[in-house]
Amino acid sequence: MSRVTINDIARRAGVSKGAVSYALNGRPGVSEETRHKILDVAQELGWAPNRTARMLSGSRTETFGLVLARDPRTLGSEPFYMEFVAGLQSELSRRGYALLLQLTPTAENELELYPRWWSERRVDAVVVVDIRVSDPRVAALGELGVPAVFVGDPAMTGGFTTVWTDDATAMASAVRRLVELGHRRFGRVAGTPGLSHTRVRDLAFTQAVAAEGLTGTILHADFSDVAGGRATRELWDHPEPPTAIVYDNDLMAIAGLSALSELGISVPHDVSLLAWDDSALCTITHPKLSAMHHDVMAFGAHVGRRLFDLLVGAEPAAHLDSTPVLVERESTAPAPR
Amino acid sequence: MSRVTINDIARRAGVSKGAVSYALNGRPGVSEETRHKILDVAQELGWAPNRTARMLSGSRTETFGLVLARDPRTLGSEPFYMEFVAGLQSELSRRGYALLLQLTPTAENELELYPRWWSERRVDAVVVVDIRVSDPRVAALGELGVPAVFVGDPAMTGGFTTVWTDDATAMASAVRRLVELGHRRFGRVAGTPGLSHTRVRDLAFTQAVAAEGLTGTILHADFSDVAGGRATRELWDHPEPPTAIVYDNDLMAIAGLSALSELGISVPHDVSLLAWDDSALCTITHPKLSAMHHDVMAFGAHVGRRLFDLLVGAEPAAHLDSTPVLVERESTAPAPR
């Protein structure tokens, strides 16, 4: 196969050579739509960047880093990170970038990694996830001068480039819709406490329920199926159990559905369940799960684009990703009488 | 925190300093059990390898590479790769290794990556997955001299170190058990054609069914929920539909269960379903899915250990991982009369 040139891409995409160059080098100067089109054509034609030319223009590692401070066991069945990484990779692979991925047992181990990666020039920039309240990574990466995109509430990311979702608004709309359906007692099976998005959703849930003069119970779990099932049974054991439960991810909602179904409790007749994220899993349960829909792959791709922005000197900014919206399927219904 | 030394680890683990050194450097000379114990203690104490000492002893990148030539979209909801990567990472993170992960749109792009990674010394070794029949990566990596662990049928990996599961035996035992339950018409919703493990299971299924003088239909899908649901409906539309269906992963089995349940067909009363891999998803459906159980995280960890073996000059060998065994839950039952 003869080598694909910028000319070939420009001709096929119907744009100028300059536009192709801007798009392929991740520089501003073309619209997001045109950039997408050009990258799609480049990929279709099998364009490979000329590494030598790139090396001369800088000393890029063509690698971004991502550290997950988690027990590997919790990653296997949780669709969120696989979808996020898949979305991130979809942007990276279009430009020949790889992802350096490392799991560490603790947040302390994570902090030790960044100076090593940076001093050895193993990454051009990093993605920082699972933002915690008072997150020490803000100061650590700031001191090192590592370009980074934080994924989480911009109030907690100290001026770094941030991609975030407005979970407070999403949670308020979820509760509002359940109130419209006649629900008066609410449960929330929340993710790991200490994470900023768990905190944001906790607060929004409490406020939304209180604003209606209603009651709500929050139980914290850890996003796993086991903990999700356990928390659901615990909510149901209450003398006055909730008639609607909002979950912090899909896996816990599916486990909750399964736990209730084992107890002979009908969803949505006896209790409404609302999942969060809306992976493919929500449509293959029976009943299908209603969910706060968030396109996690697109979210990962969005983070990928902001990483490339950093390489061309973009100013730090908070980028709002799409706000999760309620998709009603079969697990939510009017409250039982 | 003061620096953790090999002495500290030896004292806590109740072993000699020499044993600790062997274990931490991935060298033979200690039993697998002792190695595990030492690595656990090291992790618990927060031991960090002295990188300078390591650098002097060689020029390790402390990185292994993994390329997935797949559409990012198919990765998000498929538990296999997340569990596999999580298991791999569990071994890597114990020794401070990272994973360089890259998604490529095509197998051709994958072949172009290895020479780059190797000439730039970005990885110490690579993991090769999704082995195809007559896989060009065998010759390509052999010529480059890249240390590699192949994951798949050793008959197709040209003498490279290989970690594999005996899917033929597993498939034969699955069919045998379903025959015992009185089933006479079988369906198989298979993965992507062209992959070696799809081929191995296709052959084993055909042979096992033929050996009983029975009939079986294979439909190829692509491991996705959409394709799994479609293939299941197609099998059911047959004038004499199967009474037992064996799937190539969990996601397609769950989608099949959902598709049948929408058609008002009862599992396992009308038809038995058998999933493959047995991720956490199988126990949170209703009915819970019977499955050929394979501990995918342990499989990934096994591959990780073989990667470290390569670094200390282990001879290539085929390593048999555990054979999937049938876990009977609620989706398999005696054949309908």
XYZ file of C-alpha atoms in Angstrom:
674
model
C 0.000 0.000 0.000
C 1.454 3.363 -0.944
C 1.760 5.881 1.819
C -1.304 8.054 2.442
C -0.503 11.759 2.297
C -2.177 14.859 3.642
C -3.132 15.612 0.017
C -5.078 12.363 -0.213
C -6.967 13.150 2.969
C -7.713 16.742 1.910
C -9.056 15.565 -1.453
C -11.242 12.863 0.038
C -12.558 15.100 2.833
C -13.084 18.043 0.477
C -11.068 20.455 2.637
C -7.784 22.333 2.322
C -4.390 20.807 3.137
C -4.080 23.388 5.908
C -7.278 22.205 7.534
C -6.008 18.625 7.440
C -2.756 19.674 9.041
C -4.551 21.554 11.801
C -6.844 18.634 12.475
C -4.167 15.953 12.490
C -1.912 17.949 14.756
C -4.693 18.702 17.207
C -4.354 22.458 16.679
C -7.185 24.997 16.785
C -8.293 26.573 13.490
C -10.908 24.109 12.297
C -14.388 23.482 13.648
C -14.985 20.425 15.803
C -17.193 19.025 13.051
C -14.533 19.408 10.358
C -11.892 17.972 12.667
C -14.050 14.904 13.185
C -14.637 14.473 9.494
C -10.930 14.783 8.702
C -9.920 12.318 11.397
C -12.532 9.863 10.160
C -11.241 10.106 6.604
C -7.639 9.782 7.826
C -8.521 6.637 9.707
C -10.480 5.234 6.790
C -7.515 5.738 4.450
C -5.150 4.160 6.974
C -3.105 7.305 7.483
C -0.114 6.837 9.813
C 1.645 9.875 11.226
C 5.213 10.333 10.109
C 6.941 9.756 13.388
C 10.260 11.201 12.333
C 8.634 14.497 11.419
C 6.903 14.526 14.755
C 10.034 13.749 16.670
C 11.753 16.693 15.004
C 8.956 19.002 16.045
C 9.186 18.130 19.722
C 9.789 15.246 22.027
C 6.377 13.768 22.376
C 5.956 10.359 23.944
C 2.636 9.927 22.145
C 1.316 8.425 25.327
C -1.152 9.605 27.929
C -1.251 8.135 31.419
C -4.158 6.911 33.519
C -3.815 5.554 37.037
C -6.687 3.754 38.710
C -6.269 3.365 42.469
C -8.669 0.462 42.791
C -8.922 -3.153 43.603
C -8.646 -4.929 40.227
C -11.629 -7.077 41.247
C -13.999 -4.110 41.237
C -13.073 -3.243 37.647
C -14.104 -6.444 35.944
C -17.860 -6.183 36.000
C -18.275 -2.402 36.223
C -19.018 -1.134 32.706
C -18.125 2.480 33.517
C -14.340 2.262 33.276
C -14.273 0.006 30.272
C -16.604 2.382 28.412
C -14.644 5.400 29.573
C -11.330 3.873 28.482
C -12.872 2.740 25.186
C -14.073 6.293 24.495
C -10.717 7.776 25.470
C -8.948 5.266 23.217
C -11.214 6.107 20.313
C -9.672 9.610 20.262
C -6.149 8.438 21.080
C -6.008 5.741 18.436
C -7.089 8.175 15.723
C -3.844 10.047 16.339
C -1.624 7.055 17.071
C -1.481 7.692 20.809
C -1.330 4.903 23.379
C -2.600 4.836 26.950
C -0.243 3.956 29.770
C -2.555 2.351 32.288
C -1.579 1.412 35.796
C -3.588 0.042 38.674
C -2.320 0.821 42.138
C -3.597 -0.611 45.392
C -3.821 2.755 47.153
C -4.059 6.474 46.495
C -0.608 6.873 48.118
C 0.922 4.553 45.523
C -0.741 6.629 42.845
C 0.943 9.791 44.137
C 4.331 8.075 43.934
C 3.823 7.188 40.286
C 3.459 10.665 38.818
C 6.968 11.940 39.649
C 8.429 8.754 38.148
C 6.385 8.958 34.968
C 7.152 12.617 34.573
C 10.899 12.513 35.292
C 11.255 9.613 32.881
C 9.110 11.379 30.266
C 6.850 8.398 29.883
C 3.695 10.439 29.249
C 2.760 13.718 27.606
C -0.126 14.267 30.026
C -2.328 12.351 32.446
C -6.017 11.828 33.100
C -7.048 12.018 36.744
C -10.231 10.234 37.804
C -12.104 9.369 41.004
C -11.633 12.878 42.345
C -11.908 12.975 46.106
C -12.861 15.793 48.407
C -9.588 17.725 49.135
C -7.766 15.622 46.577
C -3.970 15.633 47.149
C -3.354 15.052 43.447
C -4.237 18.669 42.699
C -1.211 19.989 44.602
C 1.069 17.095 43.615
C 0.512 17.447 39.875
C 0.598 21.230 40.140
C 4.045 21.137 41.731
C 5.370 18.657 39.187
C 3.934 20.670 36.320
C 2.378 17.607 34.698
C -0.287 18.540 32.139
C -3.483 16.901 33.320
C -7.175 16.644 32.627
C -9.235 16.050 35.755
C -12.520 14.247 35.491
C -14.908 15.536 38.137
C -16.408 18.508 39.880
C -14.406 21.629 38.875
C -14.901 23.025 42.388
C -12.459 20.363 43.578
C -9.816 20.348 40.852
C -7.863 23.491 41.670
C -7.799 25.216 38.305
C -6.754 22.217 36.224
C -8.507 21.506 32.949
C -11.588 19.590 33.956
C -14.292 17.646 32.191
C -17.393 17.248 34.303
C -21.050 16.350 34.307
C -23.673 18.307 36.149
C -24.782 15.511 38.455
C -26.604 17.866 40.826
C -29.005 18.968 38.104
C -29.404 15.392 36.914
C -30.208 14.136 40.414
C -32.729 16.938 40.994
C -34.532 16.049 37.756
C -34.552 12.354 38.689
C -36.170 13.033 42.062
C -38.624 15.508 40.508
C -39.827 12.922 38.011
C -40.263 10.278 40.729
C -42.266 12.773 42.817
C -44.492 13.375 39.776
C -45.083 9.617 39.712
C -46.410 9.890 43.264
C -43.401 8.595 45.168
C -42.975 9.910 48.711
C -40.274 7.719 50.263
C -36.909 7.574 48.534
C -33.813 5.429 48.806
C -30.417 6.073 47.305
C -27.779 3.366 46.901
C -24.711 5.550 46.591
C -21.170 4.882 45.452
C -18.019 5.030 47.533
C -18.130 7.849 50.099
C -15.278 10.339 49.777
C -15.534 10.533 45.992
C -16.547 13.974 44.842
C -19.339 12.792 42.581
C -20.797 10.627 45.339
C -20.766 13.719 47.557
C -22.332 15.941 44.899
C -25.131 13.451 44.269
C -25.661 12.852 48.011
C -26.181 16.569 48.557
C -28.402 16.999 45.518
C -30.528 13.997 46.524
C -30.928 15.239 50.106
C -31.833 18.737 48.920
C -34.269 17.550 46.257
C -36.087 15.253 48.675
C -36.146 17.875 51.447
C -37.438 20.523 49.038
C -40.521 18.368 48.535
C -40.899 17.865 52.295
C -40.275 14.139 51.803
C -37.915 11.575 53.302
C -34.913 9.894 51.792
C -32.371 7.350 53.001
C -28.842 7.113 51.603
C -26.801 3.934 51.957
C -23.222 3.980 50.709
C -21.916 0.999 48.797
C -18.870 0.634 46.547
C -20.361 0.290 43.029
C -20.122 -3.532 43.188
C -22.997 -5.931 42.549
C -22.613 -7.521 45.986
C -22.804 -4.213 47.857
C -25.658 -3.000 45.641
C -27.753 -6.074 46.406
C -26.999 -5.827 50.122
C -27.933 -2.135 50.333
C -31.174 -2.785 48.455
C -32.207 -5.536 50.884
C -31.330 -3.240 53.778
C -33.524 -0.469 52.382
C -36.363 -2.947 51.915
C -36.049 -4.250 55.494
C -36.970 -0.831 56.814
C -40.448 -0.696 58.472
C -41.452 1.902 55.879
C -39.346 0.994 52.849
C -38.821 3.421 49.973
C -41.073 3.134 46.930
C -38.328 4.452 44.654
C -34.594 3.761 44.729
C -31.958 5.705 42.792
C -28.622 3.948 42.197
C -25.177 5.385 41.508
C -24.415 2.981 38.661
C -25.995 0.247 36.570
C -24.404 -2.758 38.206
C -25.805 -1.969 41.663
C -29.248 -1.373 40.143
C -29.205 -4.736 38.371
C -28.086 -6.437 41.583
C -30.873 -4.608 43.423
C -33.426 -5.781 40.861
C -32.199 -9.327 41.268
C -32.264 -9.135 45.100
C -35.842 -7.804 45.102
C -36.970 -10.375 42.581
C -35.609 -13.128 44.842
C -37.656 -11.692 47.713
C -40.746 -11.868 45.483
C -40.997 -8.087 45.283
C -42.223 -6.785 41.952
C -40.415 -4.025 40.057
C -41.986 -1.578 39.237
C -45.289 -2.618 40.897
C -43.959 -2.518 44.479
C -40.901 -0.358 44.019
C -39.372 1.721 41.214
C -35.666 1.423 40.426
C -33.562 3.993 38.608
C -30.045 3.117 37.421
C -27.246 5.579 36.595
C -25.024 5.798 33.457
C -27.205 3.563 31.285
C -24.783 1.052 29.833
C -25.993 -1.725 27.528
C -26.735 -3.746 30.669
C -29.865 -1.689 31.403
C -31.667 -2.905 28.297
C -30.965 -6.597 28.755
C -32.605 -7.045 32.153
C -36.232 -7.926 32.564
C -37.893 -5.533 33.294
C -35.584 -3.198 31.398
C -34.058 -0.615 33.711
C -34.952 3.050 33.619
C -31.748 5.034 33.982
C -30.136 8.431 34.081
C -28.507 8.189 30.697
C -24.937 9.344 30.323
C -22.946 8.510 27.202
C -19.797 7.333 28.978
C -17.925 6.512 25.777
C -18.567 10.027 24.480
C -17.464 11.346 27.872
C -14.161 9.433 27.545
C -13.726 10.760 24.003
C -14.361 14.300 25.268
C -11.579 13.851 27.837
C -9.321 12.581 25.041
C -9.880 15.750 23.005
C -9.056 17.934 25.986
C -5.770 16.011 26.441
C -4.743 16.893 22.904
C -5.738 20.508 23.599
C -3.197 20.572 26.427
C -0.418 19.612 24.021
C -1.018 22.745 21.992
C -1.091 24.992 25.018
C -4.809 25.387 25.637
C -5.648 27.423 28.727
C -7.099 25.430 31.639
C -10.888 25.460 31.645
C -13.822 23.514 32.988
C -15.648 21.714 30.186
C -19.196 20.696 30.921
C -20.094 17.359 29.356
C -23.718 16.490 28.612
C -26.012 16.320 31.646
C -27.472 12.853 32.308
C -31.125 12.641 31.272
C -33.803 10.271 32.439
C -34.622 7.408 30.073
C -37.804 5.766 31.307
C -38.082 2.068 30.602
C -39.885 -0.585 32.628
C -38.461 -0.282 36.140
C -40.133 3.014 37.081
C -43.884 3.506 37.452
C -46.434 5.363 39.575
C -45.987 4.756 43.307
C -48.009 1.895 44.817
C -51.137 3.024 46.758
C 7.141 7.368 55.934
C 10.597 5.783 56.090
C 11.602 3.664 53.148
C 10.600 0.000 53.305
C 13.579 -2.322 52.878
C 13.946 -5.937 51.835
C 14.816 -6.630 55.491
C 11.417 -5.333 56.598
C 9.641 -7.543 54.104
C 11.693 -10.621 55.027
C 10.994 -10.111 58.742
C 7.258 -9.626 58.246
C 6.933 -12.550 55.813
C 9.137 -14.812 57.944
C 11.460 -15.680 55.071
C 15.097 -15.016 54.159
C 16.299 -11.819 52.464
C 17.360 -13.980 49.526
C 13.835 -15.304 49.074
C 12.500 -11.745 49.096
C 15.018 -10.712 46.484
C 14.119 -13.667 44.251
C 10.415 -12.949 44.582
C 10.633 -9.213 43.983
C 12.827 -9.634 40.951
C 10.605 -12.273 39.430
C 13.382 -14.873 39.500
C 12.945 -18.615 40.039
C 14.135 -20.091 43.346
C 11.066 -19.675 45.535
C 7.784 -21.555 45.380
C 4.786 -19.875 43.799
C 3.128 -19.823 47.220
C 6.064 -18.093 48.912
C 6.346 -15.647 46.022
C 2.714 -14.707 46.458
C 3.096 -14.255 50.205
C 6.178 -12.060 49.781
C 4.539 -9.905 47.118
C 1.476 -9.489 49.333
C 3.612 -8.400 52.281
C 5.604 -6.054 50.040
C 2.422 -4.453 48.801
C 0.992 -4.212 52.311
C 4.112 -2.418 53.551
C 4.053 -0.065 50.557
C 7.368 -1.249 49.163
C 8.509 0.681 46.087
C 11.294 -0.752 43.959
C 14.469 1.269 43.899
C 14.375 2.343 40.333
C 17.995 3.412 40.177
C 19.141 -0.040 41.218
C 16.888 -1.557 38.613
C 18.112 0.751 35.899
C 21.681 -0.276 36.649
C 20.790 -3.922 36.297
C 19.361 -3.539 32.815
C 17.297 -1.214 30.740
C 13.822 -2.297 31.573
C 10.906 -0.105 30.578
C 8.768 -1.677 33.313
C 5.960 -1.709 30.819
C 4.172 -4.456 28.944
C 2.156 -3.764 25.813
C -1.310 -4.883 24.796
C -2.950 -4.013 21.498
C -6.641 -4.628 20.924
C -7.678 -4.464 17.273
C -11.323 -3.780 17.979
C -14.021 -1.248 17.675
C -13.954 0.653 20.991
C -17.740 0.300 21.129
C -17.578 -3.466 21.506
C -15.321 -3.188 24.541
C -17.571 -1.192 26.820
C -20.123 -3.764 27.833
C -18.112 -6.960 27.336
C -16.823 -8.032 30.754
C -14.129 -10.328 29.341
C -11.495 -7.750 28.481
C -11.984 -5.639 31.574
C -11.627 -8.731 33.763
C -8.650 -9.935 31.767
C -6.921 -6.551 31.986
C -7.779 -6.299 35.693
C -6.191 -9.709 36.344
C -3.135 -8.827 34.276
C -2.806 -5.539 36.162
C -3.047 -7.305 39.496
C 0.292 -8.995 38.725
C 1.832 -5.965 37.036
C 1.002 -3.512 39.801
C 2.571 -5.759 42.431
C 5.896 -5.217 40.715
C 5.387 -1.609 39.664
C 4.786 -2.410 36.009
C 2.387 -0.454 33.810
C 0.397 -1.594 30.799
C 0.726 0.257 27.516
C -2.686 -0.237 25.978
C -3.598 0.712 22.464
C -6.752 0.196 20.460
C -6.361 0.016 16.710
C -9.128 -0.043 14.143
C -7.674 -2.962 12.178
C -5.291 -5.889 12.477
C -3.047 -4.201 9.889
C -2.652 -1.161 12.150
C -1.756 -3.516 14.966
C 1.076 -5.017 12.905
C 2.483 -1.547 12.284
C 2.614 -0.793 15.999
C 4.987 -3.532 17.127
C 8.058 -2.390 15.184
C 7.540 1.141 16.529
C 7.126 0.047 20.119
C 10.099 -2.240 19.891
C 12.509 0.124 18.126
C 11.641 2.853 20.618
C 11.969 0.429 23.540
C 8.583 1.307 24.881
C 7.791 -2.174 26.182
C 9.678 -5.104 27.679
C 7.245 -7.613 26.159
C 3.754 -7.789 24.699
C 0.583 -9.801 25.215
C -1.108 -10.990 22.024
C -4.814 -11.749 22.142
C -7.652 -12.614 19.748
C -5.483 -15.158 17.965
C -6.731 -15.813 14.475
C -6.306 -18.816 12.252
C -2.938 -18.318 10.414
C -2.209 -15.272 12.517
C 0.363 -12.938 10.864
C 1.516 -11.711 14.269
C 3.386 -14.964 14.855
C 5.842 -14.273 12.024
C 5.931 -10.514 12.599
C 6.844 -10.723 16.284
C 9.220 -13.600 15.631
C 11.168 -11.525 13.101
C 11.294 -8.513 15.386
C 12.376 -10.641 18.335
C 9.802 -9.098 20.634
C 9.215 -11.222 23.747
C 5.531 -12.112 23.734
C 2.925 -14.173 25.501
C 0.164 -15.346 23.195
C -3.263 -16.012 24.594
C -4.930 -18.801 22.648
C -4.645 -22.234 21.116
C -0.930 -23.252 21.152
C -1.433 -25.020 17.810
C -1.716 -21.556 16.254
C 0.976 -19.578 18.074
C 4.120 -20.864 16.386
C 6.244 -21.770 19.386
C 5.699 -18.573 21.372
C 4.949 -18.778 25.070
C 1.229 -19.365 25.209
C -1.422 -19.402 27.891
C -4.531 -21.281 26.840
C -7.710 -22.906 28.012
C -8.893 -26.272 26.803
C -12.126 -25.066 25.242
C -12.648 -28.282 23.274
C -12.882 -30.342 26.452
C -15.072 -27.712 28.073
C -17.468 -27.648 25.103
C -17.680 -31.440 25.010
C -18.589 -31.549 28.700
C -21.216 -28.833 28.210
C -22.925 -30.747 25.392
C -22.690 -34.028 27.342
C -24.457 -32.538 30.335
C -27.219 -31.073 28.167
C -27.689 -34.477 26.505
C -28.031 -36.003 29.985
C -30.795 -33.488 30.613
C -32.616 -34.919 27.598
C -31.828 -32.229 25.040
C -31.725 -33.367 21.418
C -31.621 -30.147 19.372
C -28.794 -27.722 20.057
C -27.992 -24.164 19.111
C -24.719 -22.337 19.473
C -24.415 -18.551 19.363
C -20.743 -18.244 18.528
C -18.286 -15.370 18.646
C -16.530 -13.726 15.723
C -15.589 -16.229 13.021
C -11.876 -16.330 12.241
C -10.821 -16.219 15.892
C -9.035 -19.383 16.913
C -11.137 -19.980 20.018
C -14.350 -19.555 18.040
C -13.036 -22.133 15.599
C -11.975 -24.558 18.350
C -15.373 -24.334 20.023
C -17.227 -24.620 16.694
C -15.407 -27.866 15.935
C -15.861 -29.257 19.436
C -19.566 -28.403 19.404
C -20.106 -30.001 15.998
C -18.201 -33.130 17.013
C -19.929 -33.481 20.379
C -23.379 -33.118 18.853
C -22.582 -35.474 15.965
C -21.126 -38.066 18.354
C -24.559 -38.309 19.959
C -26.231 -38.541 16.558
C -27.999 -35.256 17.210
C -28.376 -31.951 15.370
C -26.838 -28.593 16.109
C -26.963 -25.173 14.485
C -24.176 -22.612 14.803
C -24.815 -18.915 14.211
C -21.862 -16.565 14.343
C -22.239 -13.238 16.094
C -19.631 -10.781 17.388
C -19.888 -11.074 21.202
C -22.172 -8.005 21.384
C -25.576 -7.918 23.087
C -27.295 -6.822 19.874
C -25.889 -9.679 17.806
C -26.530 -12.184 20.611
C -30.199 -11.217 20.825
C -30.585 -11.332 17.046
C -28.990 -14.791 16.718
C -31.187 -16.138 19.524
C -34.361 -14.926 17.799
C -33.127 -16.455 14.556
C -32.561 -19.825 16.240
C -36.023 -19.650 17.771
C -37.649 -18.846 14.430
C -36.550 -22.210 13.066
C -39.444 -24.682 12.519
C -37.788 -27.023 15.007
C -35.956 -24.664 17.344
C -33.202 -25.895 19.670
C -34.126 -26.760 23.252
C -30.661 -25.801 24.470
C -28.429 -22.918 23.376
C -24.740 -22.540 24.240
C -23.275 -19.020 24.014
C -19.697 -17.879 23.521
C -19.827 -15.235 26.250
C -22.092 -13.906 28.996
C -23.309 -10.771 27.282
C -24.823 -12.619 24.317
C -26.482 -15.102 26.705
C -28.066 -12.291 28.727
C -29.264 -10.628 25.534
C -30.647 -14.002 24.409
C -32.480 -14.421 27.710
C -33.951 -10.969 27.341
C -34.989 -11.575 23.699
C -36.726 -14.853 24.588
C -38.423 -13.323 27.595
C -39.841 -10.587 25.327
C -41.238 -13.293 23.065
C -42.942 -14.879 26.085
C -40.657 -17.919 25.966
C -39.771 -19.315 29.364
C -36.173 -20.091 30.339
C -35.515 -22.879 31.326
C -39.010 -24.348 30.817
C -39.058 -23.964 27.018
C -35.357 -23.653 26.333
C -32.135 -23.974 28.333
C -29.416 -21.336 28.023
C -25.759 -21.777 28.867
C -23.434 -18.752 29.070
C -19.625 -18.802 28.774
C -16.992 -17.213 31.082
C -19.334 -16.647 34.014
C -18.750 -13.020 34.951
C -20.701 -11.403 37.779
C -23.419 -10.656 35.222
C -24.585 -14.306 35.237
C -25.744 -14.169 38.840
C -27.710 -10.938 38.595
C -30.141 -11.983 35.898
C -33.448 -13.648 36.642
C -33.333 -16.608 36.185
C -29.643 -16.733 37.069
C -27.595 -18.019 34.152
C -25.901 -21.388 34.120
C -22.455 -20.931 32.641
C -19.171 -22.539 31.700
C -17.183 -20.945 34.480
C -13.765 -19.546 33.669
C -11.961 -17.309 36.131
C -10.960 -14.622 33.640
C -9.198 -12.438 36.220
C -7.052 -15.408 37.277
C -6.418 -16.090 33.582
C -5.167 -12.509 33.141
C -2.972 -12.858 36.234
C -1.571 -16.106 34.839
C -0.616 -14.298 31.629
C 1.020 -11.602 33.768
C 3.229 -14.146 35.537
C 4.322 -15.631 32.226
C 5.332 -12.133 31.036
C 7.649 -11.773 34.010
C 9.034 -15.241 33.274
C 10.075 -14.000 29.833
C 12.170 -11.254 31.411
C 14.292 -13.819 33.201
C 14.804 -15.921 30.104
C 12.181 -18.629 30.552
C 11.973 -21.065 27.645
C 8.810 -20.765 25.511
C 6.117 -23.193 26.596
C 2.372 -23.700 26.387
C 0.750 -23.171 29.756
C -2.659 -24.699 30.223
C -4.956 -22.540 32.328
C -7.880 -24.076 34.181
C -10.538 -25.715 31.991
C -13.959 -24.050 32.152
C -16.411 -26.093 34.233
C -20.178 -26.079 34.149
C -21.894 -24.136 36.925
C -25.570 -25.022 36.851
C -27.906 -22.283 38.003
C -31.446 -21.591 36.890
C -31.259 -21.304 33.105
C -30.656 -25.006 32.357
C -33.149 -27.781 33.056
C -34.422 -31.050 31.588
C -35.576 -30.712 27.976
C -39.285 -29.953 27.439
C -41.383 -33.007 26.409
